[in-house]
Amino acid sequence: MLLLYWIFSYFVGNFLTAWWVGKWKNTDLRTERSGNLGARNAGAVLGKAAFGLTFVGDALKGILVLYVGYVLDFSTLTIATGAFFVIIGHLYPLWLKGKGGKGIATFIGVSLALNPFLFGMLAVVFLLLLSVIRSATLSMILAFSAYGILCLVIPEYQDLAPLSLIIIIILIKHRHDVVDSWHERWWNKSNLN
């Protein structure tokens, strides 16, 4: 039963909202700007409404997987593993040859539904970092890293450990964004001096 739940989670993750929003707007987002099938690229190419639809759709598929896990009365660890697989399905969809989104909206959906308090801490850390370093990408990376570490070191959150692993994979998917943001920030500071 657990294996079926995790397979189900992966295939729910394969529902790429951005692909459907793009199809509705007669646009293949895989060929536009970053080529990423996520909310950020959908918004950059098709506007705020496309961003909103994609973000909500990707977050809701994560929440759906958790809901099914709760209905089936699975353990928190099993449900967190389902969350891992729904995000893996988003990142590496079988039907699109592994070229999906970057997982942020789906992660936000599952982390909010799994533990609202811990998600609130993530949001506070993100906002504090954003006010200091003024880079959404770097703030997100650091806040996600803090979230992953808390899941590993605080005993009451250790059933959420699969999210620590998926954070590592998400960060790898964002490695070019991180380098670009860091370079842009360093370059701007260098030019000011």
C-alpha positions as a Markdown table, in Angstrom:
| # | Residue | x | y | z |
|---|---|---|---|---|
| 1 | Met | 0.0 | 0.0 | 0.0 |
| 2 | Leu | 2.8 | 2.4 | 0.8 |
| 3 | Leu | 4.5 | 1.8 | -2.5 |
| 4 | Leu | 1.3 | 2.5 | -4.4 |
| 5 | Tyr | 0.9 | 5.7 | -2.4 |
| 6 | Trp | 4.4 | 6.8 | -3.3 |
| 7 | Ile | 3.9 | 5.9 | -7.0 |
| 8 | Phe | 0.6 | 7.8 | -6.9 |
| 9 | Ser | 2.5 | 10.8 | -5.4 |
| 10 | Tyr | 5.1 | 10.8 | -8.1 |
| 11 | Phe | 2.5 | 10.8 | -10.9 |
| 12 | Val | 0.5 | 13.5 | -9.3 |
| 13 | Gly | 3.7 | 15.5 | -9.3 |
| 14 | Asn | 3.8 | 14.9 | -13.1 |
| 15 | Phe | 0.9 | 17.3 | -13.5 |
| 16 | Leu | 2.8 | 20.4 | -14.6 |
| 17 | Thr | 0.4 | 23.3 | -14.2 |
| 18 | Ala | 2.7 | 25.6 | -16.3 |
| 19 | Trp | 2.5 | 23.2 | -19.2 |
| 20 | Trp | -1.4 | 23.4 | -19.2 |
| 21 | Val | -1.4 | 27.1 | -18.6 |
| 22 | Gly | 0.9 | 27.5 | -21.6 |
| 23 | Lys | -1.2 | 25.2 | -23.7 |
| 24 | Trp | -4.3 | 27.3 | -22.8 |
| 25 | Lys | -2.3 | 30.4 | -23.9 |
| 26 | Asn | -0.9 | 28.7 | -27.1 |
| 27 | Thr | 2.6 | 29.0 | -25.7 |
| 28 | Asp | 5.2 | 26.3 | -25.1 |
| 29 | Leu | 6.9 | 27.5 | -22.0 |
| 30 | Arg | 9.7 | 25.0 | -22.6 |
| 31 | Thr | 10.9 | 27.2 | -25.4 |
| 32 | Glu | 10.5 | 30.6 | -23.7 |
| 33 | Arg | 13.0 | 32.4 | -21.4 |
| 34 | Ser | 14.4 | 29.8 | -18.9 |
| 35 | Gly | 12.4 | 27.0 | -20.4 |
| 36 | Asn | 11.3 | 26.0 | -16.9 |
| 37 | Leu | 7.8 | 24.7 | -16.4 |
| 38 | Gly | 7.2 | 26.6 | -13.1 |
| 39 | Ala | 5.3 | 29.6 | -11.8 |
| 40 | Arg | 8.2 | 32.1 | -12.2 |
| 41 | Asn | 8.7 | 31.4 | -15.9 |
| 42 | Ala | 5.0 | 31.3 | -16.6 |
| 43 | Gly | 4.7 | 34.7 | -14.9 |
| 44 | Ala | 7.6 | 36.1 | -16.8 |
| 45 | Val | 6.3 | 35.0 | -20.2 |
| 46 | Leu | 2.5 | 35.1 | -19.7 |
| 47 | Gly | 1.9 | 37.6 | -16.9 |
| 48 | Lys | 0.7 | 37.7 | -13.3 |
| 49 | Ala | -2.4 | 35.6 | -13.8 |
| 50 | Ala | -0.3 | 32.7 | -15.3 |
| 51 | Phe | 2.1 | 33.0 | -12.3 |
| 52 | Gly | -0.8 | 32.8 | -9.9 |
| 53 | Leu | -2.6 | 29.9 | -11.6 |
| 54 | Thr | 0.7 | 27.9 | -11.9 |
| 55 | Phe | 1.7 | 28.6 | -8.3 |
| 56 | Val | -1.6 | 27.6 | -6.9 |
| 57 | Gly | -1.9 | 24.5 | -9.1 |
| 58 | Asp | 1.5 | 23.3 | -8.2 |
| 59 | Ala | 1.0 | 23.9 | -4.5 |
| 60 | Leu | -2.4 | 22.2 | -4.5 |
| 61 | Lys | -1.0 | 19.0 | -6.0 |
| 62 | Gly | 1.3 | 18.7 | -3.1 |
| 63 | Ile | -1.5 | 19.3 | -0.7 |
| 64 | Leu | -3.6 | 16.6 | -2.5 |
| 65 | Val | -0.9 | 14.0 | -1.9 |
| 66 | Leu | -0.8 | 14.9 | 1.8 |
| 67 | Tyr | -4.6 | 14.8 | 2.1 |
| 68 | Val | -4.7 | 11.3 | 0.6 |
| 69 | Gly | -2.0 | 10.2 | 3.0 |
| 70 | Tyr | -4.0 | 11.5 | 6.0 |
| 71 | Val | -7.2 | 9.9 | 4.8 |
| 72 | Leu | -5.4 | 6.6 | 4.5 |
| 73 | Asp | -4.1 | 7.2 | 8.1 |
| 74 | Phe | -0.4 | 6.9 | 7.1 |
| 75 | Ser | 2.4 | 8.0 | 9.5 |
| 76 | Thr | 3.9 | 11.4 | 9.2 |
| 77 | Leu | 7.1 | 9.9 | 7.8 |
| 78 | Thr | 5.2 | 8.0 | 5.1 |
| 79 | Ile | 3.3 | 11.2 | 4.2 |
| 80 | Ala | 6.5 | 13.2 | 4.1 |
| 81 | Thr | 7.9 | 10.6 | 1.8 |
| 82 | Gly | 4.8 | 11.1 | -0.4 |
| 83 | Ala | 5.7 | 14.8 | -0.4 |
| 84 | Phe | 9.2 | 14.0 | -1.5 |
| 85 | Phe | 7.8 | 11.9 | -4.4 |
| 86 | Val | 5.3 | 14.5 | -5.5 |
| 87 | Ile | 8.1 | 17.1 | -5.8 |
| 88 | Ile | 10.3 | 14.6 | -7.6 |
| 89 | Gly | 7.5 | 14.1 | -10.0 |
| 90 | His | 7.3 | 17.8 | -10.6 |
| 91 | Leu | 11.1 | 18.2 | -11.0 |
| 92 | Tyr | 11.4 | 15.1 | -13.2 |
| 93 | Pro | 8.1 | 14.3 | -15.0 |
| 94 | Leu | 8.2 | 11.0 | -16.9 |
| 95 | Trp | 6.1 | 12.2 | -19.8 |
| 96 | Leu | 8.3 | 15.3 | -20.4 |
| 97 | Lys | 11.5 | 13.3 | -20.3 |
| 98 | Gly | 12.5 | 14.6 | -16.9 |
| 99 | Lys | 12.2 | 18.3 | -17.8 |
| 100 | Gly | 9.8 | 19.9 | -15.3 |
| 101 | Gly | 9.8 | 22.8 | -12.9 |
| 102 | Lys | 12.1 | 23.6 | -9.9 |
| 103 | Gly | 9.7 | 22.6 | -7.1 |
| 104 | Ile | 9.3 | 25.8 | -5.1 |
| 105 | Ala | 5.5 | 26.1 | -5.3 |
| 106 | Thr | 5.0 | 22.3 | -4.6 |
| 107 | Phe | 7.4 | 22.5 | -1.7 |
| 108 | Ile | 5.6 | 25.4 | -0.2 |
| 109 | Gly | 2.3 | 23.6 | -0.5 |
| 110 | Val | 3.5 | 20.4 | 1.2 |
| 111 | Ser | 5.5 | 22.2 | 3.9 |
| 112 | Leu | 2.6 | 24.5 | 4.8 |
| 113 | Ala | 0.2 | 21.5 | 5.0 |
| 114 | Leu | 2.6 | 19.2 | 6.9 |
| 115 | Asn | 3.7 | 21.7 | 9.6 |
| 116 | Pro | 2.3 | 25.2 | 9.5 |
| 117 | Phe | 4.5 | 26.3 | 12.4 |
| 118 | Leu | 7.7 | 25.2 | 10.7 |
| 119 | Phe | 6.6 | 26.7 | 7.5 |
| 120 | Gly | 6.0 | 30.0 | 9.3 |
| 121 | Met | 9.6 | 29.9 | 10.6 |
| 122 | Leu | 10.7 | 29.4 | 7.0 |
| 123 | Ala | 8.7 | 32.4 | 5.9 |
| 124 | Val | 10.1 | 34.6 | 8.7 |
| 125 | Val | 13.7 | 33.6 | 8.0 |
| 126 | Phe | 13.1 | 34.3 | 4.3 |
| 127 | Leu | 11.7 | 37.8 | 5.0 |
| 128 | Leu | 14.4 | 38.6 | 7.4 |
| 129 | Leu | 17.1 | 37.5 | 5.0 |
| 130 | Leu | 15.4 | 39.4 | 2.1 |
| 131 | Ser | 15.4 | 42.6 | 4.1 |
| 132 | Val | 19.2 | 42.2 | 4.7 |
| 133 | Ile | 20.6 | 40.7 | 1.5 |
| 134 | Arg | 17.9 | 42.0 | -0.9 |
| 135 | Ser | 18.0 | 38.9 | -3.1 |
| 136 | Ala | 14.9 | 36.7 | -3.3 |
| 137 | Thr | 16.9 | 33.8 | -4.7 |
| 138 | Leu | 19.7 | 33.8 | -2.1 |
| 139 | Ser | 17.1 | 34.4 | 0.7 |
| 140 | Met | 15.1 | 31.5 | -0.5 |
| 141 | Ile | 18.2 | 29.2 | -0.7 |
| 142 | Leu | 19.3 | 30.1 | 2.8 |
| 143 | Ala | 15.8 | 29.8 | 4.3 |
| 144 | Phe | 15.2 | 26.4 | 2.6 |
| 145 | Ser | 18.6 | 25.2 | 3.9 |
| 146 | Ala | 17.6 | 26.3 | 7.5 |
| 147 | Tyr | 14.3 | 24.4 | 7.1 |
| 148 | Gly | 16.2 | 21.2 | 6.0 |
| 149 | Ile | 18.6 | 21.4 | 8.9 |
| 150 | Leu | 15.8 | 21.9 | 11.4 |
| 151 | Cys | 14.1 | 18.8 | 10.1 |
| 152 | Leu | 17.2 | 16.8 | 10.8 |
| 153 | Val | 18.3 | 18.2 | 14.1 |
| 154 | Ile | 15.1 | 18.8 | 16.1 |
| 155 | Pro | 13.6 | 15.5 | 17.2 |
| 156 | Glu | 10.0 | 16.5 | 16.9 |
| 157 | Tyr | 10.6 | 17.3 | 13.2 |
| 158 | Gln | 12.6 | 14.3 | 12.2 |
| 159 | Asp | 9.7 | 12.6 | 10.6 |
| 160 | Leu | 9.9 | 15.4 | 8.0 |
| 161 | Ala | 13.5 | 14.3 | 7.0 |
| 162 | Pro | 12.4 | 13.4 | 3.4 |
| 163 | Leu | 11.9 | 17.1 | 3.0 |
| 164 | Ser | 15.6 | 17.7 | 3.9 |
| 165 | Leu | 16.6 | 15.5 | 1.0 |
| 166 | Ile | 14.2 | 17.1 | -1.5 |
| 167 | Ile | 15.6 | 20.6 | -0.4 |
| 168 | Ile | 19.1 | 19.4 | -1.5 |
| 169 | Ile | 17.7 | 18.4 | -4.9 |
| 170 | Ile | 15.8 | 21.7 | -5.2 |
| 171 | Leu | 18.9 | 23.6 | -4.4 |
| 172 | Ile | 20.8 | 21.6 | -7.0 |
| 173 | Lys | 18.1 | 22.5 | -9.6 |
| 174 | His | 18.6 | 26.2 | -8.6 |
| 175 | Arg | 22.4 | 26.2 | -8.7 |
| 176 | His | 22.6 | 28.4 | -11.8 |
| 177 | Asp | 20.1 | 30.9 | -10.3 |
| 178 | Val | 22.2 | 31.0 | -7.1 |
| 179 | Val | 25.5 | 31.6 | -9.0 |
| 180 | Asp | 23.8 | 34.3 | -11.2 |
| 181 | Ser | 22.3 | 36.1 | -8.1 |
| 182 | Trp | 25.6 | 35.9 | -6.2 |
| 183 | His | 27.6 | 37.2 | -9.2 |
| 184 | Glu | 25.1 | 40.0 | -9.9 |
| 185 | Arg | 25.2 | 41.0 | -6.2 |
| 186 | Trp | 29.0 | 40.9 | -6.0 |
| 187 | Trp | 29.4 | 42.7 | -9.4 |
| 188 | Asn | 27.0 | 45.5 | -8.3 |
| 189 | Lys | 28.9 | 45.9 | -5.1 |
| 190 | Ser | 32.3 | 45.9 | -6.9 |
| 191 | Asn | 31.0 | 48.6 | -9.3 |
| 192 | Leu | 29.9 | 50.8 | -6.4 |
| 193 | Asn | 33.3 | 50.8 | -4.8 |
